[in-house]
Tab-separated table of C-alpha atoms and ligand atoms in Angstrom:
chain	number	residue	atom	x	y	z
T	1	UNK	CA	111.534	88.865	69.260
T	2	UNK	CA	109.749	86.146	71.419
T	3	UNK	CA	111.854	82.857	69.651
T	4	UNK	CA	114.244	82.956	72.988
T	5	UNK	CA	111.385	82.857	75.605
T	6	UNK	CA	111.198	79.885	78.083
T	7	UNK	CA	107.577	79.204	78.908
T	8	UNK	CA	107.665	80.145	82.641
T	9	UNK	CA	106.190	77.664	85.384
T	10	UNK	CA	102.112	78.243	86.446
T	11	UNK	CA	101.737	80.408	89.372
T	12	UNK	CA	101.129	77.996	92.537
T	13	UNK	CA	97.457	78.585	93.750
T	14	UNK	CA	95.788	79.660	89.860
T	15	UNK	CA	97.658	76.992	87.932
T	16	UNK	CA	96.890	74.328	90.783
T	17	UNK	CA	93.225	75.664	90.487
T	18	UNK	CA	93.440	75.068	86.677
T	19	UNK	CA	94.613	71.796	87.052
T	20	UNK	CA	92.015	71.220	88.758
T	21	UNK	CA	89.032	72.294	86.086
T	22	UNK	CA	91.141	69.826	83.992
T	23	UNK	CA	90.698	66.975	85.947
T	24	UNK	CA	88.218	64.822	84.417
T	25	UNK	CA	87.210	62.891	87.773
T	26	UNK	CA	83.784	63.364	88.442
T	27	UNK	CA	84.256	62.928	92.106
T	28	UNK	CA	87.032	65.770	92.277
T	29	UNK	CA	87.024	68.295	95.407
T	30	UNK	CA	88.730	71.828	95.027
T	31	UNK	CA	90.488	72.514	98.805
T	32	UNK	CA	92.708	75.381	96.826
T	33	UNK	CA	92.153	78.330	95.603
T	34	UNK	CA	90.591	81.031	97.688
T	35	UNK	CA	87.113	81.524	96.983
T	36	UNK	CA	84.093	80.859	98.538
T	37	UNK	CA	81.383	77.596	97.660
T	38	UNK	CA	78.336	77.292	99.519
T	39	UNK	CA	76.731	74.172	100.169
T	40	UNK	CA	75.928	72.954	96.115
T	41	UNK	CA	79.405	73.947	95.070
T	42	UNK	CA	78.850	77.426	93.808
T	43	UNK	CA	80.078	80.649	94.167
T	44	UNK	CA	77.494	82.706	95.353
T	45	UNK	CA	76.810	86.359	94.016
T	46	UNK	CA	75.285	88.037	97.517
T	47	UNK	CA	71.989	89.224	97.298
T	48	UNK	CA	73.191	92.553	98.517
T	49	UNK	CA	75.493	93.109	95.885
T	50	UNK	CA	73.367	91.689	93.101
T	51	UNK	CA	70.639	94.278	94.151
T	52	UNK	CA	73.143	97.236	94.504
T	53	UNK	CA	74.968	96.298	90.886
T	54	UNK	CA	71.297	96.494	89.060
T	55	UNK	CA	70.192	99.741	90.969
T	56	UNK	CA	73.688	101.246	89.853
T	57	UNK	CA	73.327	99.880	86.604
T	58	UNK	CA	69.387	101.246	86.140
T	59	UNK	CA	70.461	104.637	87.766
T	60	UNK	CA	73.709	105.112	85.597
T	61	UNK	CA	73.899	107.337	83.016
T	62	UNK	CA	77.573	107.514	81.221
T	63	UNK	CA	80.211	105.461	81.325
T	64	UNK	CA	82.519	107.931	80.806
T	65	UNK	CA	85.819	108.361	83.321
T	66	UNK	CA	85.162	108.022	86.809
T	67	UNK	CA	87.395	110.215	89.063
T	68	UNK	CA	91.074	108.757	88.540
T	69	UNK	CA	91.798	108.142	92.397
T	70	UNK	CA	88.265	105.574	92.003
T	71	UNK	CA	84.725	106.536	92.837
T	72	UNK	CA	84.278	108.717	95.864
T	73	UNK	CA	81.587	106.892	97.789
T	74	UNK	CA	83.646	103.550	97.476
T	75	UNK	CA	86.742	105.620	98.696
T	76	UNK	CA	84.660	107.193	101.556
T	77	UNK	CA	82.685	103.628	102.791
T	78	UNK	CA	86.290	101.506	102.404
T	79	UNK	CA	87.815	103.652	104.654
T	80	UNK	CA	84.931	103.679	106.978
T	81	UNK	CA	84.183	100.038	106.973
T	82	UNK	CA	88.490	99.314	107.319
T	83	UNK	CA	88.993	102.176	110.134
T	84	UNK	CA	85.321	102.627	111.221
T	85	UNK	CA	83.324	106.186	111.153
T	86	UNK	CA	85.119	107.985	114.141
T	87	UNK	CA	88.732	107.190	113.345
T	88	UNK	CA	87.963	108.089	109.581
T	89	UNK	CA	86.239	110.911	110.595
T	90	UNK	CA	89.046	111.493	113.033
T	91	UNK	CA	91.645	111.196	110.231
T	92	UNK	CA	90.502	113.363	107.627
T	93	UNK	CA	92.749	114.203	104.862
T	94	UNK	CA	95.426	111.939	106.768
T	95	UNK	CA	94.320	109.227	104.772
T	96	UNK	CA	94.414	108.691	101.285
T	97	UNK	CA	92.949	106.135	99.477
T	98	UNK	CA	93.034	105.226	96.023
T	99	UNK	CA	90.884	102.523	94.385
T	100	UNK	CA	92.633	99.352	92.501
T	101	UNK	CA	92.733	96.481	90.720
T	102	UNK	CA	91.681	93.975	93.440
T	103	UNK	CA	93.328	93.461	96.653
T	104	UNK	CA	96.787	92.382	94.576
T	105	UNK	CA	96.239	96.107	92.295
T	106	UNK	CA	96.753	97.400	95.836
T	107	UNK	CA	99.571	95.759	97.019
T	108	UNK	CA	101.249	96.695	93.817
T	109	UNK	CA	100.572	100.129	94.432
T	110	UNK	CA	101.568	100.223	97.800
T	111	UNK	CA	104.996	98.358	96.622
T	112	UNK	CA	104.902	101.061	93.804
T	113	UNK	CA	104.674	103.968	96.744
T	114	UNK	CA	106.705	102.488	98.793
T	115	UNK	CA	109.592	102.454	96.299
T	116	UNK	CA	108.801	106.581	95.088
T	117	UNK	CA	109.421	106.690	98.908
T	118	UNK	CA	112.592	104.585	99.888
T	119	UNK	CA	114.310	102.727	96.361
T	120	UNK	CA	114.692	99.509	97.224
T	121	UNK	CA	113.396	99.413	100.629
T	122	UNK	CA	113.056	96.441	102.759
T	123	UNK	CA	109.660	94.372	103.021
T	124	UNK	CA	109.523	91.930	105.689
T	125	UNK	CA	107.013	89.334	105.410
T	126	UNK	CA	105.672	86.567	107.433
T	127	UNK	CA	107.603	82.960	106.991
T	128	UNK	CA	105.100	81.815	105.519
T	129	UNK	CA	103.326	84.070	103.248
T	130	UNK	CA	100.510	84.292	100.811
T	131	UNK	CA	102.770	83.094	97.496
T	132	UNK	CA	101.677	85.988	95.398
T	133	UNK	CA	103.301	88.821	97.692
T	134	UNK	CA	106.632	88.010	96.416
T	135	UNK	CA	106.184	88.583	92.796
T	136	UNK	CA	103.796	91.832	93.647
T	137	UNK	CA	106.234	93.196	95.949
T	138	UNK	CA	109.411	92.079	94.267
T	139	UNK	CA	108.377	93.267	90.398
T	140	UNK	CA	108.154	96.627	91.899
T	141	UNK	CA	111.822	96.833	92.961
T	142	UNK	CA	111.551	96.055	96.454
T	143	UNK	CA	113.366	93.661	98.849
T	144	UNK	CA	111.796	90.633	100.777
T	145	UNK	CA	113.172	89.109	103.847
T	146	UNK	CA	110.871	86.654	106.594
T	147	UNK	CA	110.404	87.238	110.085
T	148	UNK	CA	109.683	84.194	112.157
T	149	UNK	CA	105.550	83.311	112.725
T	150	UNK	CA	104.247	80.023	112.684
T	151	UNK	CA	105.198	76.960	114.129
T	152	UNK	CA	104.023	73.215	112.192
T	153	UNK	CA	105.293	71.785	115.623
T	154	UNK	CA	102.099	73.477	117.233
T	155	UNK	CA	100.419	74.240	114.678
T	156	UNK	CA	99.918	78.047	115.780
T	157	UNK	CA	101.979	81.701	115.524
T	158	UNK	CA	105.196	81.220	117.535
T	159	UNK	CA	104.438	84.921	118.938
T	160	UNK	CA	108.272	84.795	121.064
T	161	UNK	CA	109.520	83.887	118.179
T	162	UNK	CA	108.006	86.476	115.947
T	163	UNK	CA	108.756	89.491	118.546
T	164	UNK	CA	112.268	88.671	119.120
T	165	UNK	CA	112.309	88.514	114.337
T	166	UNK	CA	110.486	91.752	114.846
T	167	UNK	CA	112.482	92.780	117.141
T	168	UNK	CA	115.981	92.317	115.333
T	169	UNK	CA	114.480	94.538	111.952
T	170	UNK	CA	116.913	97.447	110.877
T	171	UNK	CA	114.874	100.801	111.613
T	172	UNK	CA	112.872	102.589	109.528
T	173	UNK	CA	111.880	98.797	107.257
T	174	UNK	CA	108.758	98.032	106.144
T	175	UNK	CA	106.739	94.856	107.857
T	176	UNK	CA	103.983	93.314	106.110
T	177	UNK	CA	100.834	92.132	108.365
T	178	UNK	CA	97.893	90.395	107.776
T	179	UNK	CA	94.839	92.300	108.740
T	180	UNK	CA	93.006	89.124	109.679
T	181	UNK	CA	92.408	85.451	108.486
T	182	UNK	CA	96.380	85.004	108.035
T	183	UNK	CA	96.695	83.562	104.233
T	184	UNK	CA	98.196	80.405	104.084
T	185	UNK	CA	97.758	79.109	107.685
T	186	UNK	CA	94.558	80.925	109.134
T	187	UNK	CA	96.685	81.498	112.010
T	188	UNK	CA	95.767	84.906	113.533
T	189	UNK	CA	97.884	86.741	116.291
T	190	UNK	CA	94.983	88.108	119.322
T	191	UNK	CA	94.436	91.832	120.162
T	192	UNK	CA	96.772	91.735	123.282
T	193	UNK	CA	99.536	90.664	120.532
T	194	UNK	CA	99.028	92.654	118.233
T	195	UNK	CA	99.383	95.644	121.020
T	196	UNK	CA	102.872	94.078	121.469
T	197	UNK	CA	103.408	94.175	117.695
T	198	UNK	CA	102.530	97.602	117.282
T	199	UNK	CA	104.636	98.921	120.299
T	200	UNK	CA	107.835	97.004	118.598
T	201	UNK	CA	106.860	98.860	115.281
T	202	UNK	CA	106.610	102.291	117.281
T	203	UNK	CA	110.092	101.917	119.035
T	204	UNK	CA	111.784	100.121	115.628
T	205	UNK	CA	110.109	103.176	113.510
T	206	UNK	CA	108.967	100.335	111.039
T	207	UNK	CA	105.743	100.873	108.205
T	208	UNK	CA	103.320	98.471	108.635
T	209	UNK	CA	102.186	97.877	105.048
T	210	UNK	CA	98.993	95.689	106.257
T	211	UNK	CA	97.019	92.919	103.728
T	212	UNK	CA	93.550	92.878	104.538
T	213	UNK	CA	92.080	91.093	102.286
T	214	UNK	CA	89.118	88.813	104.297
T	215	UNK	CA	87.719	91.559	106.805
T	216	UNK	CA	84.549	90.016	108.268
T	217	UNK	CA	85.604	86.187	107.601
T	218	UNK	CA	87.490	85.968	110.677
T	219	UNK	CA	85.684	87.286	113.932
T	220	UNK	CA	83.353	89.655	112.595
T	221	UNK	CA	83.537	92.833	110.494
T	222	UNK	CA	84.689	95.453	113.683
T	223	UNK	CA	86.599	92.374	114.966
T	224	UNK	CA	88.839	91.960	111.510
T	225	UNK	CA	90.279	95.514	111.603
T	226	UNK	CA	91.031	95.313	115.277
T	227	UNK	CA	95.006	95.539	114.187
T	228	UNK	CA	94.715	98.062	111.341
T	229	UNK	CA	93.063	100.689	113.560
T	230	UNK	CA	95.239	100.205	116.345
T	231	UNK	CA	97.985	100.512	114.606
T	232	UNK	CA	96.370	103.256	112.144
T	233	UNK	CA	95.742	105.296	116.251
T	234	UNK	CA	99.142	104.201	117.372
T	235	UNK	CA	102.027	104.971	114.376
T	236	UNK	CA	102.506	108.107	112.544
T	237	UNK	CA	102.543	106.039	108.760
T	238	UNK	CA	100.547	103.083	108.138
T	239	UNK	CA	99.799	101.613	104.425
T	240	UNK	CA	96.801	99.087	103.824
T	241	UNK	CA	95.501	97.527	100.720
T	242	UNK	CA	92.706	96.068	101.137
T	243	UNK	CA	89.823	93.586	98.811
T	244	UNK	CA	86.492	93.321	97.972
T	245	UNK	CA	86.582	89.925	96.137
T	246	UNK	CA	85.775	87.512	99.195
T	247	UNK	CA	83.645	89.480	101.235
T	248	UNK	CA	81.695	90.778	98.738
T	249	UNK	CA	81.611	88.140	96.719
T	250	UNK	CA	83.282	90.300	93.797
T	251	UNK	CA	86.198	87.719	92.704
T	252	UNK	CA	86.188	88.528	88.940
T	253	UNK	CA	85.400	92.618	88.937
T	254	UNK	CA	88.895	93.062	90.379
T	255	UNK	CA	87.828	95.658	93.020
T	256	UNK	CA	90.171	96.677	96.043
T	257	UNK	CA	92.099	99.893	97.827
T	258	UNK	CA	94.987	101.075	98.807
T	259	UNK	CA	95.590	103.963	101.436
T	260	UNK	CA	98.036	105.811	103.144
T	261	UNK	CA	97.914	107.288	106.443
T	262	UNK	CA	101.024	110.025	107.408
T	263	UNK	CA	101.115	112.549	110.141
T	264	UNK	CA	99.774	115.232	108.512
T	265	UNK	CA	97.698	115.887	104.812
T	266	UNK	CA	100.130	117.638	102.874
T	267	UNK	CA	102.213	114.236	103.415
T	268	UNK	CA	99.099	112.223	102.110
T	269	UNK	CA	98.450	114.286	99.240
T	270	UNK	CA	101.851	114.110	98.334
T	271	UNK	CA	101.922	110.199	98.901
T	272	UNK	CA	98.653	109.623	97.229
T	273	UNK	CA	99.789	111.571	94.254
T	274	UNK	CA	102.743	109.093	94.168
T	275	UNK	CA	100.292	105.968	93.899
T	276	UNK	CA	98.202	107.569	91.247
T	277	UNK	CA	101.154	108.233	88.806
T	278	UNK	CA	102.694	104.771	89.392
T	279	UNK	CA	98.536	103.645	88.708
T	280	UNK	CA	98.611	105.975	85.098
T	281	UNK	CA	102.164	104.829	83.824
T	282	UNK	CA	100.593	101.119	84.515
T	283	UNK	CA	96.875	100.591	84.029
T	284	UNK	CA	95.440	104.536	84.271
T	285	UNK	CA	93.021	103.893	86.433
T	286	UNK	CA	90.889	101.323	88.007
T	287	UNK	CA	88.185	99.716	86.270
T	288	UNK	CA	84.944	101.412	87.819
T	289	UNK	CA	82.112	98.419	87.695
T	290	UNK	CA	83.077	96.587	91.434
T	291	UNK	CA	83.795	99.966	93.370
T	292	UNK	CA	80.545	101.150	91.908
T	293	UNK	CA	78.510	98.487	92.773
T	294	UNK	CA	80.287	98.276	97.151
T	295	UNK	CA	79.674	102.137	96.763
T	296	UNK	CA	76.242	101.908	96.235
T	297	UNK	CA	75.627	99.181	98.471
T	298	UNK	CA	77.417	100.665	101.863
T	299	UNK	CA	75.648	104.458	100.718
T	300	UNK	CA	72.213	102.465	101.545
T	301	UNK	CA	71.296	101.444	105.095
T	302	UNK	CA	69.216	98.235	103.940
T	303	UNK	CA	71.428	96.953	101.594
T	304	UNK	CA	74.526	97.222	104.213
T	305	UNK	CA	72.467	95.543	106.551
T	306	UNK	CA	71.658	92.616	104.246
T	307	UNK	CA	75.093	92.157	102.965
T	308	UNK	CA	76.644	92.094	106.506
T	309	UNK	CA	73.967	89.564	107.779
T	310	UNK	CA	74.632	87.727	104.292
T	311	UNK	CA	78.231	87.760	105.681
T	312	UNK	CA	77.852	86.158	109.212
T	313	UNK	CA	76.023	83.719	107.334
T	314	UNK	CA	79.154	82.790	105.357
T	315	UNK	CA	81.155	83.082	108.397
T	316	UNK	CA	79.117	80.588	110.573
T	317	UNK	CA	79.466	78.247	107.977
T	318	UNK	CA	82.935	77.927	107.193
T	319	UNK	CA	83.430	77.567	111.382
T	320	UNK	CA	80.748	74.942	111.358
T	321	UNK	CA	82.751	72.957	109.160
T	322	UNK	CA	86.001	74.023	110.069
T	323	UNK	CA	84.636	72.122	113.803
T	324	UNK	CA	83.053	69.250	112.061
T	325	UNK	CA	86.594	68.584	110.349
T	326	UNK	CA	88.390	68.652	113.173
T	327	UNK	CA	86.014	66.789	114.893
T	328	UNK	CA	86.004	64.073	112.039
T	329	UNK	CA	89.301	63.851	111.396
T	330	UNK	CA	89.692	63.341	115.471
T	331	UNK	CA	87.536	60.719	115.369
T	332	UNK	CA	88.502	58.413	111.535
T	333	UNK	CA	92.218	58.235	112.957
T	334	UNK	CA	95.293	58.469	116.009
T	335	UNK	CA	98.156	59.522	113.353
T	336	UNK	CA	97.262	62.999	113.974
T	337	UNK	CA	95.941	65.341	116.235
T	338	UNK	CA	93.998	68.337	114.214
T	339	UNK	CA	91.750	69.899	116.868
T	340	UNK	CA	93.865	73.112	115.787
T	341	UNK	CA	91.931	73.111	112.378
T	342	UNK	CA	88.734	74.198	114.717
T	343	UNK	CA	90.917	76.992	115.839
T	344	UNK	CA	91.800	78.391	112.244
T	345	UNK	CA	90.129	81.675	111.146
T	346	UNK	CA	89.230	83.238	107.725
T	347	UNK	CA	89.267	80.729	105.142
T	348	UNK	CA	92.512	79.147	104.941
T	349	UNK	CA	94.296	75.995	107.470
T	350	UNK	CA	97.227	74.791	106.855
T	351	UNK	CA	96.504	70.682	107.939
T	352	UNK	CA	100.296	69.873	108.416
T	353	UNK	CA	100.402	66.428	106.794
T	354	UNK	CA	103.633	64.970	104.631
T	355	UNK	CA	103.711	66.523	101.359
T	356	UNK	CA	103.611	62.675	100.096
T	357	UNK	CA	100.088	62.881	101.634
T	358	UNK	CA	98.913	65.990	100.067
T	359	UNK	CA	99.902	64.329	96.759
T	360	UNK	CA	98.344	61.101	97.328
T	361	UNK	CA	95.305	63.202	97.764
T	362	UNK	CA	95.243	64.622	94.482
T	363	UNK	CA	96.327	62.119	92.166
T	364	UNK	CA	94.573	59.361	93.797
T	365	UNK	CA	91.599	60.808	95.384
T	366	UNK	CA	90.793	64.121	92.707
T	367	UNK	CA	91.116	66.335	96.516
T	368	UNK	CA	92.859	69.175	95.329
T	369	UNK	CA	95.620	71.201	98.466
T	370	UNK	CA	98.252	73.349	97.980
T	371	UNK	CA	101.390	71.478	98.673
T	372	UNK	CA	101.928	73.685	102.124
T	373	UNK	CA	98.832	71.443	102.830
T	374	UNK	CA	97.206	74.860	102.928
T	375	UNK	CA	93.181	74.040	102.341
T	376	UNK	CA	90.358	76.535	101.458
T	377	UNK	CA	87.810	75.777	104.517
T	378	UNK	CA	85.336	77.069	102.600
T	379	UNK	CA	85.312	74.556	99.809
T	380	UNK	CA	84.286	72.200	102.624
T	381	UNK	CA	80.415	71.205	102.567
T	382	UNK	CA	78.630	68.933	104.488
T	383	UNK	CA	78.420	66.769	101.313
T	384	UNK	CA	82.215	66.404	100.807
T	385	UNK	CA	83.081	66.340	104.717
T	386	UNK	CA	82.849	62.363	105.097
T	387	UNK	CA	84.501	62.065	101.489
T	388	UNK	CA	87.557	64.335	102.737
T	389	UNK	CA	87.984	62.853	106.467
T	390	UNK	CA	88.073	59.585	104.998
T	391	UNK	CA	90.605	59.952	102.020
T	392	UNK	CA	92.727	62.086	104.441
T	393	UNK	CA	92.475	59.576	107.485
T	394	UNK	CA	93.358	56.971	104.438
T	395	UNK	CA	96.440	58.401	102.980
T	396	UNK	CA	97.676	59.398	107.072
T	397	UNK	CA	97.498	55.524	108.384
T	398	UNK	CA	99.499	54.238	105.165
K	401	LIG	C1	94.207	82.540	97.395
K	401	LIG	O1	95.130	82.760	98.176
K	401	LIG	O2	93.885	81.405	97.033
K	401	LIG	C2	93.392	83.698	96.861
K	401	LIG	O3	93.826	84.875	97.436
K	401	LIG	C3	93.347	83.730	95.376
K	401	LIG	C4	94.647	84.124	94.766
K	401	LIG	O4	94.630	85.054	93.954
K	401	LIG	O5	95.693	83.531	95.063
């Protein structure tokens, strides 16, 4: 049965990440996966959520099946935190939301939907994307073009450029958005643009299927889903999946949501119904222990209140060093001009140096990039800061 298989390549950011554990240099520096270090290295559990997991633990009682749409406070709170309380409230029934796998259990299920809906619709994505939406869109049947949206001549969304790509989409496509913190370049488009976006969507009768997957690492919680609920008050149908594993913390307990927003409930129910039978023919249901535990937590006032000033506290520091790297960089050499890094949000730059360089880093150096010289900003510390700015500077003035 298995004799004829090929042993398929390592997927870009987790096998680059894995290469990394395997390095044996002791002065090795991880710029590439996604997740969060805090000054010593480590990945922090919040305080918030460790409080909230042992007061769910203490207070639970079976562990038999949770509700097969997910937990109903976690369902309730995600939608509140994504679309805040009056729009939720505002909604209703319009929205239905479904908890997941992680932010990528999400997207699945919103590519799962999305084909019930349309078979073989269209998916337009931005050029460039996170990696993984290709294979999570693409396994579940659906197409993938790019529409134009940054520029490595300035380092920055070419917003014409991206209107006009928008602008040229069949009617009645799909376009995939970033919610915030755009993953790979931390490029974000401002509020005034995405009120352009959003008007080309209305008259081009396209589904924004939006990726929110860092709300609160960019500008601030409210800030984050500035797009989404515009967009959510503007168009009739708008899909979201959204993530719980950077901003609370909750990597490894897989913990995310999709939802649907249509005109009227009957539609919802009748999309939402869609997701869960695509969710039971794969996995069932969603494991229960993450949606629990951000349940809890955003059901009590103190413990919101501590995670969310846990979270500025994250954000600060990633722009604090995302400043002092531009700064240092700016100052070690003249190849290069990266005051843009300072301008980055959420926790991804790309620094837009020669893929030669990027490897140089690695095998010489143990600095560990993604070869789109996308870095994670927060694996920066002020420890590592000289180490990097020097080694980069280095391989630049070759
Ligand atoms: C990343 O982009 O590095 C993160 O979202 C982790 C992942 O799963 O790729």
């Amino acid at each position: 049965m298995f004799g004829k298989l090929e042993t398929l390549p390592a997927d870009p950011i987790l096998g680059l990440n894995q290469t990394f554990q395997q390095d044996s240099n002791p002065d090795k520096i991880n710029l590439s996966i996604g997740v969060y270090q805090n000054a010593h290295g480590v990945t922090p559990i919040f305080t918030a959520v460790k409080k909230a997991e042992a007061q769910l633990i203490d207070a639970q009682e079976t562990k038999s099946y949770a509700p097969q749409a997910g937990d109903p406070l976690f369902l309730q709170h995600m939608t509140q935190l994504l679309l805040g309380d009056s729009l939720s409230a505002q909604l209703g029934d319009r929205v239905g939301a479904v908890m997941t796998p992680g932010g990528c259990g999400a997207l699945r299920m919103g590519a799962e939907l999305l084909m019930h809906a349309r078979e073989g619709a269209t998916v337009w994505v931005s050029d460039p994307t996170w990696a993984n939406h290709f294979p999570l869109l693409q396994s579940a049947g659906l197409k993938l073009e790019k529409y134009a949206y940054y520029s490595p001549e300035t380092h920055a969304v070419d917003f014409s450029k991206m209107l006009s790509s928008l602008q040229a989409i069949p009617i009645g496509d799909v376009v995939l958005l970033h919610g915030c913190c755009h993953n790979p370049t931390g490029a974000d488009i401002t509020p005034e643009q995405w009120d352009q976006v959003i008007s080309v969507l209305a008259e081009r009768q396209l589904t924004p299927f939006i990726d929110v997957a860092y709300q609160g690492f960019g500008d601030g919680l409210n800030e984050d889903a500035y797009g989404v609920r515009e967009a959510v008050k503007r168009l009739p149908e708008v899909l979201i999946a959204s993530s719980c594993s950077k901003n609370f913390g909750l990597y490894r307990e897989r913990i995310g949501a999709v939802m649907v927003i249509t005109p009227d409930s009957k539609t919802t129910a009748a999309a939402k119904s869609h997701i869960l039978t695509a969710a039971r023919s794969s996995y069932s249901m969603s494991p229960y222990h993450g949606g629990g535990i951000v349940g809890h937590l955003l059901s009590d006032p103190a413990l919101t209140q501590e995670w969310r000033s846990e979270l500025e506290q994250v954000r600060a520091r990633m722009n604090r060093l995302r400043g002092e790297l531009a700064d240092g960089l700016n100052q070690s050499q003249t190849v290069k001009d990266f005051s843009f890094v300072a301008q980055s949000k959420g926790m991804f730059c790309y620094l837009g140096i020669p893929l030669d360089a990027v490897r140089a880093l690695r095998s010489e150096f143990g600095i560990y990039l993604l070869d789109s010289t996308r870095i994670n900003v927060a694996g920066l510390s002020t420890e590592n800061l000289p180490v990097i700015i020097d080694r980069v500077s280095k391989v630049l003035q070759r």
